[in-house]
mmCIF file of C-alpha atoms in Angstrom:
data_model
loop_
_atom_site.group_PDB
_atom_site.id
_atom_site.type_symbol
_atom_site.label_atom_id
_atom_site.label_comp_id
_atom_site.label_asym_id
_atom_site.label_seq_id
_atom_site.Cartn_x
_atom_site.Cartn_y
_atom_site.Cartn_z
ATOM 1 C CA MET A 1 87.543 60.013 108.345
ATOM 2 C CA GLY A 2 86.174 57.920 105.482
ATOM 3 C CA SER A 3 86.604 58.741 101.806
ATOM 4 C CA LEU A 4 82.958 59.895 101.605
ATOM 5 C CA ASP A 5 83.490 62.326 104.489
ATOM 6 C CA VAL A 6 86.649 63.662 102.827
ATOM 7 C CA ALA A 7 84.785 64.173 99.526
ATOM 8 C CA ARG A 8 81.905 65.871 101.365
ATOM 9 C CA ALA A 9 84.303 68.211 103.186
ATOM 10 C CA GLU A 10 86.136 69.096 99.965
ATOM 11 C CA LEU A 11 82.858 69.763 98.139
ATOM 12 C CA ALA A 12 81.716 71.964 101.035
ATOM 13 C CA LEU A 13 84.913 74.027 100.667
ATOM 14 C CA ALA A 14 84.288 74.270 96.909
ATOM 15 C CA VAL A 15 80.732 75.499 97.557
ATOM 16 C CA VAL A 16 81.996 78.140 100.021
ATOM 17 C CA TYR A 17 84.618 79.229 97.493
ATOM 18 C CA LEU A 18 82.291 79.455 94.500
ATOM 19 C CA ASN A 19 79.643 81.296 96.524
ATOM 20 C CA LYS A 20 82.023 84.268 96.669
ATOM 21 C CA ALA A 21 81.357 86.766 93.878
ATOM 22 C CA GLU A 22 85.041 87.747 94.107
ATOM 23 C CA ALA A 23 86.141 84.143 93.457
ATOM 24 C CA ARG A 24 83.881 83.818 90.407
ATOM 25 C CA ASP A 25 85.217 87.144 89.130
ATOM 26 C CA LYS A 26 88.829 85.935 89.414
ATOM 27 C CA ILE A 27 88.012 82.649 87.659
ATOM 28 C CA CYS A 28 86.463 84.670 84.820
ATOM 29 C CA ARG A 29 89.568 86.896 84.864
ATOM 30 C CA ALA A 30 91.780 83.842 84.376
ATOM 31 C CA ILE A 31 89.622 82.815 81.400
ATOM 32 C CA GLN A 32 89.757 86.365 80.004
ATOM 33 C CA TYR A 33 93.535 86.715 80.131
ATOM 34 C CA GLY A 34 94.111 83.132 79.077
ATOM 35 C CA SER A 35 92.072 83.936 75.962
ATOM 36 C CA LYS A 36 94.040 87.152 75.445
ATOM 37 C CA PHE A 37 97.268 85.126 75.561
ATOM 38 C CA LEU A 38 95.931 82.663 72.976
ATOM 39 C CA SER A 39 94.555 85.342 70.638
ATOM 40 C CA ASN A 40 97.599 87.662 70.851
ATOM 41 C CA GLY A 41 95.274 90.465 69.739
ATOM 42 C CA GLU A 42 94.243 88.656 66.546
ATOM 43 C CA PRO A 43 90.544 88.324 65.581
ATOM 44 C CA GLY A 44 89.033 84.920 66.227
ATOM 45 C CA THR A 45 87.312 82.753 68.822
ATOM 46 C CA ALA A 46 89.883 83.449 71.563
ATOM 47 C CA GLN A 47 89.519 87.219 71.158
ATOM 48 C CA ASN A 48 85.723 86.890 71.258
ATOM 49 C CA VAL A 49 86.001 84.953 74.526
ATOM 50 C CA ASP A 50 88.354 87.635 75.869
ATOM 51 C CA LYS A 51 85.936 90.472 75.056
ATOM 52 C CA SER A 52 82.759 88.702 76.199
ATOM 53 C CA THR A 53 84.345 87.549 79.480
ATOM 54 C CA SER A 54 85.702 91.052 80.121
ATOM 55 C CA LEU A 55 82.179 92.457 79.737
ATOM 56 C CA ALA A 56 80.658 89.717 81.925
ATOM 57 C CA ARG A 57 83.173 90.421 84.703
ATOM 58 C CA LYS A 58 81.977 94.011 84.993
ATOM 59 C CA VAL A 59 78.657 92.743 86.384
ATOM 60 C CA PHE A 60 80.487 91.098 89.320
ATOM 61 C CA ARG A 61 82.072 94.466 90.106
ATOM 62 C CA LEU A 62 78.856 96.531 90.263
ATOM 63 C CA PHE A 63 78.952 98.751 93.382
ATOM 64 C CA LYS A 64 82.239 97.129 94.427
ATOM 65 C CA PHE A 65 83.776 100.617 94.647
ATOM 66 C CA ILE A 66 81.945 100.981 97.978
ATOM 67 C CA ASN A 67 84.410 98.524 99.587
ATOM 68 C CA ASP A 68 87.427 100.722 98.913
ATOM 69 C CA LEU A 69 85.444 103.875 99.659
ATOM 70 C CA HIS A 70 84.703 102.432 103.098
ATOM 71 C CA ALA A 71 88.383 101.524 103.577
ATOM 72 C CA LEU A 72 89.323 105.070 102.524
ATOM 73 C CA ILE A 73 87.289 106.734 105.268
ATOM 74 C CA SER A 74 88.069 104.101 107.921
ATOM 75 C CA PRO A 75 90.863 104.795 110.453
ATOM 76 C CA ALA A 76 94.229 103.166 109.780
ATOM 77 C CA SER A 77 95.640 100.425 112.006
ATOM 78 C CA PRO A 78 97.320 101.846 115.151
ATOM 79 C CA GLY A 79 101.095 102.131 114.824
ATOM 80 C CA THR A 80 101.126 102.292 111.022
ATOM 81 C CA PRO A 81 103.695 104.864 109.779
ATOM 82 C CA LEU A 82 102.185 107.951 108.127
ATOM 83 C CA PRO A 83 103.778 107.278 104.674
ATOM 84 C CA LEU A 84 102.199 103.794 104.593
ATOM 85 C CA VAL A 85 98.858 105.236 105.721
ATOM 86 C CA LEU A 86 98.934 107.818 102.913
ATOM 87 C CA LEU A 87 99.930 105.192 100.344
ATOM 88 C CA GLY A 88 97.161 102.880 101.549
ATOM 89 C CA LYS A 89 94.541 105.624 101.372
ATOM 90 C CA SER A 90 95.782 106.642 97.908
ATOM 91 C CA LYS A 91 95.431 103.042 96.797
ATOM 92 C CA ASN A 92 91.851 102.907 98.148
ATOM 93 C CA ALA A 93 90.939 106.212 96.446
ATOM 94 C CA LEU A 94 92.390 105.155 93.079
ATOM 95 C CA LEU A 95 90.880 101.668 93.180
ATOM 96 C CA SER A 96 87.474 103.013 94.192
ATOM 97 C CA THR A 97 87.632 105.517 91.302
ATOM 98 C CA PHE A 98 88.637 102.745 88.888
ATOM 99 C CA LEU A 99 85.716 100.533 89.947
ATOM 100 C CA PHE A 100 83.249 103.431 89.776
ATOM 101 C CA LEU A 101 84.380 104.492 86.293
ATOM 102 C CA ASP A 102 84.341 100.849 85.208
ATOM 103 C CA GLN A 103 80.572 100.835 85.756
ATOM 104 C CA ILE A 104 80.207 103.699 83.270
ATOM 105 C CA VAL A 105 82.353 101.701 80.822
ATOM 106 C CA TRP A 106 79.981 98.742 81.316
ATOM 107 C CA LEU A 107 77.004 101.012 80.514
ATOM 108 C CA GLY A 108 78.774 102.102 77.319
ATOM 109 C CA ARG A 109 79.754 98.596 76.247
ATOM 110 C CA THR A 110 76.192 97.306 76.727
ATOM 111 C CA GLY A 111 74.743 100.197 74.689
ATOM 112 C CA ILE A 112 72.900 101.878 77.567
ATOM 113 C CA TYR A 113 75.286 104.840 77.430
ATOM 114 C CA LYS A 114 75.523 105.896 73.775
ATOM 115 C CA ASN A 115 78.646 108.088 73.672
ATOM 116 C CA LYS A 116 81.357 105.673 72.437
ATOM 117 C CA GLU A 117 84.195 108.208 72.391
ATOM 118 C CA ARG A 118 83.546 109.259 75.969
ATOM 119 C CA THR A 119 83.215 105.618 77.026
ATOM 120 C CA GLU A 120 86.682 104.865 75.623
ATOM 121 C CA LEU A 121 88.133 107.946 77.332
ATOM 122 C CA ILE A 122 86.577 106.988 80.681
ATOM 123 C CA GLY A 123 87.856 103.435 80.207
ATOM 124 C CA ARG A 124 91.384 104.722 79.690
ATOM 125 C CA ILE A 125 91.181 107.023 82.737
ATOM 126 C CA SER A 126 89.940 104.090 84.830
ATOM 127 C CA LEU A 127 92.910 101.966 83.735
ATOM 128 C CA PHE A 128 95.324 104.742 84.750
ATOM 129 C CA CYS A 129 93.627 104.729 88.171
ATOM 130 C CA TRP A 130 94.174 100.968 88.382
ATOM 131 C CA LEU A 131 97.804 101.433 87.361
ATOM 132 C CA GLY A 132 98.241 104.006 90.118
ATOM 133 C CA SER A 133 96.562 101.787 92.704
ATOM 134 C CA SER A 134 98.899 98.915 91.736
ATOM 135 C CA VAL A 135 101.927 101.195 92.263
ATOM 136 C CA CYS A 136 100.620 102.252 95.695
ATOM 137 C CA SER A 137 99.818 98.642 96.592
ATOM 138 C CA SER A 138 103.354 97.520 95.670
ATOM 139 C CA LEU A 139 104.890 100.281 97.807
ATOM 140 C CA VAL A 140 102.611 99.437 100.751
ATOM 141 C CA GLU A 141 103.557 95.753 100.560
ATOM 142 C CA ILE A 142 107.287 96.614 100.424
ATOM 143 C CA GLY A 143 106.884 98.829 103.504
ATOM 144 C CA GLU A 144 104.861 96.242 105.431
ATOM 145 C CA ILE A 145 107.330 93.458 104.568
ATOM 146 C CA GLY A 146 110.140 95.686 105.873
ATOM 147 C CA ARG A 147 108.260 96.267 109.137
ATOM 148 C CA LEU A 148 107.576 92.556 109.556
ATOM 149 C CA SER A 149 111.205 91.695 108.795
ATOM 150 C CA ALA A 150 112.447 94.101 111.485
ATOM 151 C CA SER A 151 109.919 92.721 113.961
ATOM 152 C CA MET A 152 110.932 89.120 113.184
ATOM 153 C CA LYS A 153 114.637 89.885 113.616
ATOM 154 C CA LYS A 154 113.922 91.413 117.014
ATOM 155 C CA LEU A 155 111.903 88.344 117.988
ATOM 156 C CA GLU A 156 114.671 86.030 116.753
ATOM 157 C CA LYS A 157 117.115 87.655 119.169
ATOM 158 C CA GLU A 158 114.702 87.019 122.023
ATOM 159 C CA LEU A 159 114.306 83.377 120.952
ATOM 160 C CA LYS A 160 117.951 82.684 120.078
ATOM 161 C CA ASN A 161 118.221 79.765 122.533
ATOM 162 C CA THR A 162 114.974 78.123 121.440
ATOM 163 C CA ASN A 163 113.408 76.815 118.233
ATOM 164 C CA LYS A 164 111.822 79.929 116.743
ATOM 165 C CA TYR A 165 109.496 77.866 114.545
ATOM 166 C CA LYS A 166 107.786 76.523 117.675
ATOM 167 C CA ASN A 167 106.920 80.039 118.760
ATOM 168 C CA GLU A 168 103.345 80.910 117.753
ATOM 169 C CA GLN A 169 104.065 84.647 117.443
ATOM 170 C CA TYR A 170 107.030 84.024 115.135
ATOM 171 C CA ARG A 171 105.043 81.596 112.960
ATOM 172 C CA SER A 172 102.229 84.131 112.699
ATOM 173 C CA LYS A 173 104.627 86.874 111.579
ATOM 174 C CA LEU A 174 106.279 84.509 109.100
ATOM 175 C CA GLN A 175 102.902 83.610 107.602
ATOM 176 C CA LYS A 176 101.965 87.293 107.289
ATOM 177 C CA SER A 177 105.331 87.995 105.639
ATOM 178 C CA ASN A 178 104.732 85.208 103.097
ATOM 179 C CA GLU A 179 101.239 86.534 102.373
ATOM 180 C CA ARG A 180 102.596 90.068 101.915
ATOM 181 C CA SER A 181 105.338 88.789 99.603
ATOM 182 C CA LEU A 182 102.747 87.021 97.430
ATOM 183 C CA SER A 183 100.634 90.195 97.333
ATOM 184 C CA LEU A 184 103.723 92.170 96.284
ATOM 185 C CA VAL A 185 104.369 89.743 93.410
ATOM 186 C CA LYS A 186 100.722 90.062 92.332
ATOM 187 C CA SER A 187 100.826 93.885 92.464
ATOM 188 C CA ALA A 188 104.022 93.946 90.393
ATOM 189 C CA ILE A 189 102.443 91.615 87.816
ATOM 190 C CA ASP A 190 99.311 93.801 87.698
ATOM 191 C CA LEU A 191 101.540 96.776 86.904
ATOM 192 C CA VAL A 192 102.675 95.011 83.731
ATOM 193 C CA VAL A 193 99.068 94.097 82.882
ATOM 194 C CA ALA A 194 97.964 97.730 83.271
ATOM 195 C CA VAL A 195 100.833 98.915 81.054
ATOM 196 C CA GLY A 196 99.773 96.343 78.451
ATOM 197 C CA LEU A 197 96.093 97.323 78.525
ATOM 198 C CA LEU A 198 97.017 101.001 78.188
ATOM 199 C CA GLN A 199 99.501 100.146 75.413
ATOM 200 C CA LEU A 200 102.200 102.283 77.039
ATOM 201 C CA ALA A 201 104.923 99.962 75.714
ATOM 202 C CA PRO A 202 103.261 98.102 72.803
ATOM 203 C CA LYS A 203 106.482 96.636 71.398
ATOM 204 C CA LYS A 204 107.542 95.052 74.688
ATOM 205 C CA VAL A 205 104.216 94.387 76.423
ATOM 206 C CA THR A 206 102.259 92.736 73.622
ATOM 207 C CA PRO A 207 98.720 91.313 74.030
ATOM 208 C CA ARG A 208 100.315 87.876 74.544
ATOM 209 C CA VAL A 209 102.582 89.201 77.320
ATOM 210 C CA THR A 210 99.605 91.003 78.870
ATOM 211 C CA GLY A 211 97.579 87.803 78.709
ATOM 212 C CA ALA A 212 100.340 85.705 80.294
ATOM 213 C CA PHE A 213 100.876 88.146 83.158
ATOM 214 C CA GLY A 214 97.126 88.642 83.649
ATOM 215 C CA PHE A 215 96.539 84.879 83.759
ATOM 216 C CA THR A 216 99.312 84.449 86.350
ATOM 217 C CA SER A 217 97.924 87.311 88.460
ATOM 218 C CA SER A 218 94.447 85.754 88.279
ATOM 219 C CA LEU A 219 95.735 82.385 89.512
ATOM 220 C CA ILE A 220 97.401 84.122 92.468
ATOM 221 C CA SER A 221 94.110 85.885 93.256
ATOM 222 C CA CYS A 222 92.224 82.569 93.070
ATOM 223 C CA TYR A 223 94.749 81.024 95.464
ATOM 224 C CA GLN A 224 94.480 83.944 97.908
ATOM 225 C CA LEU A 225 90.686 83.505 98.042
ATOM 226 C CA LEU A 226 90.839 79.795 98.899
ATOM 227 C CA PRO A 227 89.018 79.074 102.189
ATOM 228 C CA SER A 228 91.044 77.637 105.037
ATOM 229 C CA PRO A 229 90.481 73.882 105.448
ATOM 230 C CA PRO A 230 88.760 72.890 108.699
ATOM 231 C CA LYS A 231 91.121 71.831 111.469
ATOM 232 C CA ALA A 232 91.152 68.136 112.140
ATOM 233 C CA LYS A 233 89.509 67.234 115.437
ATOM 234 C CA THR A 234 91.850 65.679 117.970
ATOM 235 C CA PRO A 235 90.489 62.506 119.587
#
């Protein structure tokens, strides 16, 4: 493959990536929290970028609550333990509520909805919903990682006389475990971000700490949304 073909393939992946509303939202999120880190809550250009980007992101999330509402009423995967099912459904319910309330906050911030006090109250309730969904998400990931670990250990015993990394089923489980571990790290980071936005521990989780954790979480989200590169054709 020539250098032009490589460049064309990479640009095609970039186009696919940037065509996703979710990817653009996470890029804006990285800008938002990066600005929050730089401003540290002080008035200035960085804080203006933080506020304007936060408002712009709400447009990407219009009607996004439908996704989690659909997941809430959809049947769980067969074989999933009841506690994990309940935690997953709780996460979907809380996240859907957060995204729905966030639309009302957007109406208030743009001036369409005039009640400022109620807008701030709804915004705070929505953040508590996001905090709760992050807790549920973390617990779900811990449970799923435990299930995968037990399954992998069982498979290792069956493959003890062979190279386990050549087994497609083992590699698939290992990849899923790595993806779950990354999601767990992201959920734990989002917990800190939610605490910072709600100012539940203002002395420890300052705007700069919130910005740093939010920026890191955003980079993880951007990475998770990367499209898979096309497989090279064998001659």
